[in-house]
mmCIF file of C-alpha atoms in Angstrom:
data_model
loop_
_atom_site.group_PDB
_atom_site.id
_atom_site.type_symbol
_atom_site.label_atom_id
_atom_site.label_comp_id
_atom_site.label_asym_id
_atom_site.label_seq_id
_atom_site.Cartn_x
_atom_site.Cartn_y
_atom_site.Cartn_z
ATOM 1 C CA UNK W 1082 0.717 -6.547 19.259
ATOM 2 C CA UNK W 1083 -0.329 -3.131 17.927
ATOM 3 C CA UNK W 1084 -4.081 -2.604 18.080
ATOM 4 C CA UNK W 1085 -5.654 -1.736 14.729
ATOM 5 C CA UNK W 1086 -7.755 1.407 14.668
ATOM 6 C CA UNK W 1087 -11.346 1.440 13.430
ATOM 7 C CA UNK W 1088 -10.552 2.095 9.778
ATOM 8 C CA UNK W 1089 -7.759 -0.478 9.608
ATOM 9 C CA UNK W 1090 -10.051 -3.108 11.107
ATOM 10 C CA UNK W 1091 -12.787 -2.356 8.585
ATOM 11 C CA UNK W 1092 -10.315 -2.681 5.708
ATOM 12 C CA UNK W 1093 -9.198 -6.028 7.133
ATOM 13 C CA UNK W 1094 -12.673 -7.459 7.801
ATOM 14 C CA UNK W 1095 -14.790 -6.169 4.894
ATOM 15 C CA UNK W 1096 -13.932 -7.053 1.315
ATOM 16 C CA UNK W 1097 -14.012 -3.859 -0.738
ATOM 17 C CA UNK W 1098 -14.611 -5.623 -4.041
ATOM 18 C CA UNK W 1099 -17.459 -7.685 -2.592
ATOM 19 C CA UNK W 1100 -19.193 -4.614 -1.203
ATOM 20 C CA UNK W 1101 -18.726 -2.631 -4.432
ATOM 21 C CA UNK W 1102 -19.899 -5.651 -6.420
ATOM 22 C CA UNK W 1103 -23.370 -5.287 -4.900
ATOM 23 C CA UNK W 1104 -23.658 -1.870 -6.552
ATOM 24 C CA UNK W 1105 -21.833 -2.285 -9.863
ATOM 25 C CA UNK W 1106 -20.704 -5.146 -12.079
ATOM 26 C CA UNK W 1107 -16.964 -5.672 -11.754
ATOM 27 C CA UNK W 1108 -14.695 -7.407 -14.235
ATOM 28 C CA UNK W 1109 -10.978 -8.235 -14.022
ATOM 29 C CA UNK W 1110 -8.631 -5.873 -15.851
ATOM 30 C CA UNK W 1111 -4.972 -6.687 -15.298
ATOM 31 C CA UNK W 1112 -4.280 -6.381 -11.567
ATOM 32 C CA UNK W 1113 -7.508 -4.445 -10.958
ATOM 33 C CA UNK W 1114 -11.291 -4.906 -11.006
ATOM 34 C CA UNK W 1115 -13.209 -2.460 -13.197
ATOM 35 C CA UNK W 1116 -16.831 -1.377 -13.391
ATOM 36 C CA UNK W 1117 -19.097 1.622 -13.785
ATOM 37 C CA UNK W 1118 -18.774 4.071 -10.933
ATOM 38 C CA UNK W 1119 -21.365 3.415 -8.185
ATOM 39 C CA UNK W 1120 -21.251 6.962 -6.801
ATOM 40 C CA UNK W 1121 -24.835 8.278 -6.681
ATOM 41 C CA UNK W 1122 -23.823 11.569 -8.353
ATOM 42 C CA UNK W 1123 -21.866 10.046 -11.223
ATOM 43 C CA UNK W 1124 -23.651 8.731 -14.304
ATOM 44 C CA UNK W 1125 -20.795 6.603 -15.554
ATOM 45 C CA UNK W 1126 -21.528 5.507 -19.128
ATOM 46 C CA UNK W 1127 -18.210 3.738 -19.586
ATOM 47 C CA UNK W 1128 -16.451 1.750 -16.840
ATOM 48 C CA UNK W 1129 -14.086 4.103 -15.036
ATOM 49 C CA UNK W 1130 -14.209 2.717 -11.490
ATOM 50 C CA UNK W 1131 -11.093 0.693 -10.564
ATOM 51 C CA UNK W 1132 -10.450 -1.354 -7.445
ATOM 52 C CA UNK W 1133 -6.832 -1.997 -6.487
ATOM 53 C CA UNK W 1134 -6.738 -4.347 -3.494
ATOM 54 C CA UNK W 1135 -8.155 -2.243 -0.614
ATOM 55 C CA UNK W 1136 -8.643 1.060 -2.393
ATOM 56 C CA UNK W 1137 -10.667 2.346 -5.308
ATOM 57 C CA UNK W 1138 -10.315 5.165 -7.803
ATOM 58 C CA UNK W 1139 -12.759 6.494 -10.380
ATOM 59 C CA UNK W 1140 -10.984 8.036 -13.344
ATOM 60 C CA UNK W 1141 -14.222 9.718 -14.404
ATOM 61 C CA UNK W 1142 -15.231 11.693 -11.303
ATOM 62 C CA UNK W 1143 -11.933 11.326 -9.346
ATOM 63 C CA UNK W 1144 -13.719 9.754 -6.366
ATOM 64 C CA UNK W 1145 -11.312 7.594 -4.385
ATOM 65 C CA UNK W 1146 -10.799 5.959 -1.025
ATOM 66 C CA UNK W 1147 -11.322 2.735 0.894
ATOM 67 C CA UNK W 1148 -14.293 0.674 2.058
ATOM 68 C CA UNK W 1149 -15.388 3.376 4.525
ATOM 69 C CA UNK W 1150 -15.377 6.056 1.820
ATOM 70 C CA UNK W 1151 -17.413 3.768 -0.437
ATOM 71 C CA UNK W 1152 -19.981 3.197 2.290
ATOM 72 C CA UNK W 1153 -20.204 6.909 3.109
ATOM 73 C CA UNK W 1154 -21.135 7.846 -0.456
ATOM 74 C CA UNK W 1155 -23.523 4.940 -0.976
ATOM 75 C CA UNK W 1156 -25.418 5.694 2.249
ATOM 76 C CA UNK W 1157 -25.158 9.488 2.219
ATOM 77 C CA UNK W 1158 -23.131 9.571 5.418
ATOM 78 C CA UNK W 1159 -20.358 11.882 6.527
ATOM 79 C CA UNK W 1160 -16.975 10.373 5.539
ATOM 80 C CA UNK W 1161 -14.822 9.253 8.415
ATOM 81 C CA UNK W 1162 -15.968 8.190 11.875
ATOM 82 C CA UNK W 1163 -19.729 8.428 11.224
ATOM 83 C CA UNK W 1164 -19.532 6.202 8.144
ATOM 84 C CA UNK W 1165 -17.046 3.839 9.790
ATOM 85 C CA UNK W 1166 -19.197 3.191 12.845
ATOM 86 C CA UNK W 1167 -22.291 2.669 10.684
ATOM 87 C CA UNK W 1168 -20.399 0.253 8.431
ATOM 88 C CA UNK W 1169 -19.176 -1.710 11.458
ATOM 89 C CA UNK W 1170 -22.730 -2.028 12.805
ATOM 90 C CA UNK W 1171 -24.094 -3.105 9.412
ATOM 91 C CA UNK W 1172 -21.531 -5.889 8.943
ATOM 92 C CA UNK W 1173 -21.217 -6.940 12.573
ATOM 93 C CA UNK W 1174 -17.572 -5.954 12.949
ATOM 94 C CA UNK W 1175 -16.723 -5.951 16.644
ATOM 95 C CA UNK W 1176 -14.922 -2.823 17.701
ATOM 96 C CA UNK W 1177 -13.121 -2.287 20.988
ATOM 97 C CA UNK W 1178 -14.414 0.417 23.271
ATOM 98 C CA UNK W 1179 -12.238 3.457 22.625
ATOM 99 C CA UNK W 1180 -12.057 6.883 24.127
ATOM 100 C CA UNK W 1181 -12.991 10.093 22.370
ATOM 101 C CA UNK W 1182 -9.269 10.871 22.224
ATOM 102 C CA UNK W 1183 -8.551 7.574 20.434
ATOM 103 C CA UNK W 1184 -11.337 8.246 17.927
ATOM 104 C CA UNK W 1185 -9.934 11.708 17.248
ATOM 105 C CA UNK W 1186 -6.453 10.245 16.768
ATOM 106 C CA UNK W 1187 -7.790 7.664 14.292
ATOM 107 C CA UNK W 1188 -9.599 10.434 12.385
ATOM 108 C CA UNK W 1189 -6.437 12.557 12.194
ATOM 109 C CA UNK W 1190 -4.459 9.592 10.930
ATOM 110 C CA UNK W 1191 -7.097 8.837 8.321
ATOM 111 C CA UNK W 1192 -7.069 12.441 7.111
ATOM 112 C CA UNK W 1193 -3.279 12.392 6.797
ATOM 113 C CA UNK W 1194 -3.446 9.156 4.791
ATOM 114 C CA UNK W 1195 -6.030 10.795 2.512
ATOM 115 C CA UNK W 1196 -3.725 13.793 2.001
ATOM 116 C CA UNK W 1197 -0.819 11.514 1.058
ATOM 117 C CA UNK W 1198 -3.050 9.598 -1.361
ATOM 118 C CA UNK W 1199 -4.056 12.866 -3.051
ATOM 119 C CA UNK W 1200 -0.395 13.880 -3.346
ATOM 120 C CA UNK W 1201 0.491 10.485 -4.815
ATOM 121 C CA UNK W 1202 -2.239 10.937 -7.417
ATOM 122 C CA UNK W 1203 -0.869 14.387 -8.348
ATOM 123 C CA UNK W 1204 2.646 12.976 -8.784
ATOM 124 C CA UNK W 1205 1.245 10.161 -10.910
ATOM 125 C CA UNK W 1206 -0.725 12.496 -13.163
ATOM 126 C CA UNK W 1207 2.425 14.578 -13.702
ATOM 127 C CA UNK W 1208 4.204 11.651 -15.389
ATOM 128 C CA UNK W 1209 2.739 12.514 -18.793
ATOM 129 C CA UNK W 1210 4.871 15.681 -18.815
ATOM 130 C CA UNK W 1211 8.123 13.860 -18.030
ATOM 131 C CA UNK W 1212 8.923 11.285 -20.733
ATOM 132 C CA UNK W 1213 12.411 10.675 -19.280
ATOM 133 C CA UNK W 1214 10.931 9.461 -15.993
ATOM 134 C CA UNK W 1215 8.329 7.389 -17.857
ATOM 135 C CA UNK W 1216 11.185 5.747 -19.752
ATOM 136 C CA UNK W 1217 13.002 5.107 -16.459
ATOM 137 C CA UNK W 1218 9.942 3.364 -15.007
ATOM 138 C CA UNK W 1219 9.449 1.305 -18.164
ATOM 139 C CA UNK W 1220 13.101 0.225 -18.155
ATOM 140 C CA UNK W 1221 12.282 -1.439 -14.831
ATOM 141 C CA UNK W 1222 9.193 -3.163 -16.181
ATOM 142 C CA UNK W 1223 6.559 -0.762 -14.865
ATOM 143 C CA UNK W 1224 4.398 0.038 -17.856
ATOM 144 C CA UNK W 1225 1.261 2.174 -17.830
ATOM 145 C CA UNK W 1226 -1.069 -0.291 -16.118
ATOM 146 C CA UNK W 1227 1.353 -0.978 -13.276
ATOM 147 C CA UNK W 1228 2.271 2.690 -12.883
ATOM 148 C CA UNK W 1229 -1.431 3.412 -12.561
ATOM 149 C CA UNK W 1230 -2.001 0.579 -10.111
ATOM 150 C CA UNK W 1231 0.699 1.746 -7.696
ATOM 151 C CA UNK W 1232 0.366 5.493 -8.504
ATOM 152 C CA UNK W 1233 4.039 5.678 -9.450
ATOM 153 C CA UNK W 1234 4.913 9.252 -10.248
ATOM 154 C CA UNK W 1235 7.409 12.014 -10.794
ATOM 155 C CA UNK W 1236 9.028 14.825 -8.850
ATOM 156 C CA UNK W 1237 11.496 17.564 -9.738
ATOM 157 C CA UNK W 1238 14.591 15.377 -9.347
ATOM 158 C CA UNK W 1239 13.264 11.953 -10.233
ATOM 159 C CA UNK W 1240 10.502 9.458 -9.521
ATOM 160 C CA UNK W 1241 8.056 9.038 -6.670
ATOM 161 C CA UNK W 1242 6.728 5.924 -4.974
ATOM 162 C CA UNK W 1243 3.748 6.113 -2.622
ATOM 163 C CA UNK W 1244 4.660 4.480 0.673
ATOM 164 C CA UNK W 1245 2.026 1.746 0.597
ATOM 165 C CA UNK W 1246 1.011 -0.102 3.730
ATOM 166 C CA UNK W 1247 -2.019 -2.401 3.439
ATOM 167 C CA UNK W 1248 -3.890 -0.271 0.935
ATOM 168 C CA UNK W 1249 -3.060 3.138 2.407
ATOM 169 C CA UNK W 1250 -0.413 5.697 1.513
ATOM 170 C CA UNK W 1251 1.702 6.622 4.525
ATOM 171 C CA UNK W 1252 4.057 9.009 2.739
ATOM 172 C CA UNK W 1253 5.854 9.765 -0.515
ATOM 173 C CA UNK W 1254 9.251 8.223 -1.302
ATOM 174 C CA UNK W 1255 11.434 10.194 -3.729
ATOM 175 C CA UNK W 1256 13.761 8.144 -5.897
ATOM 176 C CA UNK W 1257 16.512 10.259 -7.461
ATOM 177 C CA UNK W 1258 17.581 9.226 -10.943
ATOM 178 C CA UNK W 1259 21.008 10.726 -10.359
ATOM 179 C CA UNK W 1260 23.079 11.410 -7.273
ATOM 180 C CA UNK W 1261 22.981 10.149 -3.700
ATOM 181 C CA UNK W 1262 21.123 9.249 -1.624
ATOM 182 C CA UNK W 1263 18.966 7.472 -4.172
ATOM 183 C CA UNK W 1264 15.966 7.308 -1.848
ATOM 184 C CA UNK W 1265 14.622 10.205 0.203
ATOM 185 C CA UNK W 1266 11.937 9.309 2.739
ATOM 186 C CA UNK W 1267 9.713 11.379 5.025
ATOM 187 C CA UNK W 1268 10.913 11.899 8.585
ATOM 188 C CA UNK W 1269 9.538 9.253 10.918
ATOM 189 C CA UNK W 1270 7.324 11.780 12.703
ATOM 190 C CA UNK W 1271 5.676 12.648 9.383
ATOM 191 C CA UNK W 1272 4.305 9.121 8.952
ATOM 192 C CA UNK W 1273 0.680 8.746 10.128
ATOM 193 C CA UNK W 1274 1.673 6.247 12.831
ATOM 194 C CA UNK W 1275 4.653 8.321 14.002
ATOM 195 C CA UNK W 1276 7.183 5.775 12.723
ATOM 196 C CA UNK W 1277 8.237 4.240 9.393
ATOM 197 C CA UNK W 1278 6.193 1.066 8.956
ATOM 198 C CA UNK W 1279 6.750 -1.812 6.558
ATOM 199 C CA UNK W 1280 6.251 -1.060 2.881
ATOM 200 C CA UNK W 1281 3.463 -3.455 1.863
ATOM 201 C CA UNK W 1282 2.293 -2.663 -1.687
ATOM 202 C CA UNK W 1283 -0.237 -5.485 -2.109
ATOM 203 C CA UNK W 1284 -2.452 -7.934 -0.292
ATOM 204 C CA UNK W 1285 -0.881 -9.828 2.600
ATOM 205 C CA UNK W 1286 -0.987 -13.546 1.889
ATOM 206 C CA UNK W 1287 -0.179 -16.687 3.855
ATOM 207 C CA UNK W 1288 3.476 -16.597 2.798
ATOM 208 C CA UNK W 1289 5.290 -13.269 2.581
ATOM 209 C CA UNK W 1290 8.613 -12.406 0.955
ATOM 210 C CA UNK W 1291 10.696 -9.909 2.933
ATOM 211 C CA UNK W 1292 13.001 -7.699 0.851
ATOM 212 C CA UNK W 1293 15.086 -4.592 1.356
ATOM 213 C CA UNK W 1294 14.050 -2.369 -1.547
ATOM 214 C CA UNK W 1295 10.779 -0.713 -2.523
ATOM 215 C CA UNK W 1296 11.072 -1.429 -6.233
ATOM 216 C CA UNK W 1297 11.856 -5.086 -5.497
ATOM 217 C CA UNK W 1298 8.679 -5.209 -3.418
ATOM 218 C CA UNK W 1299 6.619 -3.626 -6.190
ATOM 219 C CA UNK W 1300 7.966 -6.128 -8.706
ATOM 220 C CA UNK W 1301 7.021 -9.108 -6.525
ATOM 221 C CA UNK W 1302 3.578 -7.631 -5.838
ATOM 222 C CA UNK W 1303 2.896 -7.402 -9.584
ATOM 223 C CA UNK W 1304 3.523 -11.152 -9.804
ATOM 224 C CA UNK W 1305 0.885 -11.786 -7.148
ATOM 225 C CA UNK W 1306 3.180 -12.538 -4.226
ATOM 226 C CA UNK W 1307 2.726 -11.220 -0.721
ATOM 227 C CA UNK W 1308 5.685 -8.980 0.031
ATOM 228 C CA UNK W 1309 6.972 -6.530 2.610
ATOM 229 C CA UNK W 1310 9.989 -4.237 2.271
ATOM 230 C CA UNK W 1311 12.074 -2.990 5.153
ATOM 231 C CA UNK W 1312 13.603 -0.140 3.159
ATOM 232 C CA UNK W 1313 17.162 -0.813 4.277
ATOM 233 C CA UNK W 1314 19.460 -3.463 5.662
ATOM 234 C CA UNK W 1315 17.800 -3.695 9.067
ATOM 235 C CA UNK W 1316 14.211 -3.137 10.248
ATOM 236 C CA UNK W 1317 13.369 -0.722 13.037
ATOM 237 C CA UNK W 1318 11.697 -1.937 16.221
ATOM 238 C CA UNK W 1319 8.168 -1.245 14.974
ATOM 239 C CA UNK W 1320 8.825 -2.996 11.660
ATOM 240 C CA UNK W 1321 10.002 -6.088 13.540
ATOM 241 C CA UNK W 1322 6.705 -6.084 15.442
ATOM 242 C CA UNK W 1323 4.798 -5.834 12.167
ATOM 243 C CA UNK W 1324 6.824 -8.681 10.653
ATOM 244 C CA UNK W 1325 6.014 -10.935 13.608
ATOM 245 C CA UNK W 1326 2.313 -10.212 13.093
ATOM 246 C CA UNK W 1327 2.345 -11.265 9.438
ATOM 247 C CA UNK W 1328 1.120 -14.758 8.532
ATOM 248 C CA UNK W 1329 4.045 -17.107 8.137
ATOM 249 C CA UNK W 1330 6.226 -18.350 6.826
ATOM 250 C CA UNK W 1331 8.351 -15.334 5.944
ATOM 251 C CA UNK W 1332 10.823 -15.855 3.117
ATOM 252 C CA UNK W 1333 13.772 -13.489 3.445
ATOM 253 C CA UNK W 1334 15.048 -12.555 -0.008
ATOM 254 C CA UNK W 1335 18.438 -10.815 0.410
ATOM 255 C CA UNK W 1336 20.029 -8.324 -1.926
ATOM 256 C CA UNK W 1337 22.668 -9.980 -4.122
ATOM 257 C CA UNK W 1338 25.706 -8.603 -2.265
ATOM 258 C CA UNK W 1339 27.659 -9.295 0.898
ATOM 259 C CA UNK W 1340 25.817 -6.671 2.964
ATOM 260 C CA UNK W 1341 22.485 -8.039 1.800
ATOM 261 C CA UNK W 1342 23.416 -11.565 2.881
ATOM 262 C CA UNK W 1343 24.597 -10.337 6.286
ATOM 263 C CA UNK W 1344 21.365 -8.381 6.752
ATOM 264 C CA UNK W 1345 19.324 -11.440 5.812
ATOM 265 C CA UNK W 1346 21.140 -13.581 8.401
ATOM 266 C CA UNK W 1347 20.483 -10.996 11.122
ATOM 267 C CA UNK W 1348 16.814 -10.872 10.169
ATOM 268 C CA UNK W 1349 16.545 -14.665 10.278
ATOM 269 C CA UNK W 1350 17.886 -14.619 13.830
ATOM 270 C CA UNK W 1351 15.455 -11.859 14.853
ATOM 271 C CA UNK W 1352 12.450 -13.682 13.413
ATOM 272 C CA UNK W 1353 13.335 -17.280 14.295
ATOM 273 C CA UNK W 1354 11.539 -19.664 13.842
ATOM 274 C CA UNK W 1355 8.984 -18.075 11.479
ATOM 275 C CA UNK W 1356 11.502 -16.813 8.874
ATOM 276 C CA UNK W 1357 13.314 -18.815 6.218
ATOM 277 C CA UNK W 1358 16.017 -17.855 3.753
ATOM 278 C CA UNK W 1359 14.557 -17.764 0.246
ATOM 279 C CA UNK W 1360 15.486 -21.033 -1.546
ATOM 280 C CA UNK W 1361 18.208 -20.549 -4.189
ATOM 281 C CA UNK W 1362 16.081 -22.351 -6.803
ATOM 282 C CA UNK W 1363 13.416 -19.661 -6.414
ATOM 283 C CA UNK W 1364 15.957 -16.942 -7.129
ATOM 284 C CA UNK W 1365 17.137 -18.746 -10.271
ATOM 285 C CA UNK W 1366 13.582 -19.291 -11.447
ATOM 286 C CA UNK W 1367 12.587 -15.655 -11.105
ATOM 287 C CA UNK W 1368 15.732 -14.335 -12.806
#
């Protein structure tokens, strides 16, 4: 089983909304929680602070990040390792003894995730200048609130999807509106972990649907389901490890074609006995 680094463990163990709720009143707003920004330097007169699962974004002062970033600002600490270690001590999160090299590696990975998040935000903000791409997103059911939630965006030749994995952006997926290949992904060495992980756009729940496509995963996440996308007909070795670490059962939801059904059968064999084929009545219900 892959060992979580410091920042991943803090995101898993400490509820971001609960911590933020001690410093600002939060109210539900669609798929998010909203309140006045708790940053000490921002006098937020109208609620502009949004929490989406394990990340936050203030549309007033543009402050964003995860539970460690929140703690750093609230306590006046240096973002990153200093704030993370202090947060772990405060909440009694046990951390394994790691070398200086491992800490440096975790910091580099965190910085790369932050860079990808900033790029995703830029792509999202560019949507207002591309009505054709906005229309394309809306034709698939992703209206303004959902586009904002997932930071769906635009690029020169189409749309962009942040590569979400448990509240962090691990890369930018380009989705061409015309031509092939439809999806263009970063090279595996450009992902923070050095490989392409599962695409997990929302909170992991006790039962997880496993799908091929990123947009399918986003659609299920908007309905409140736990979901993970492989991004193709067969997972890589690291994705299989991640799937086995997810809470079961796993419901494999194949694409509606022959290749999709074959891929689903292979995945069921790989993940036996924790995976089940999605019941046909579920597919009819959701259509």
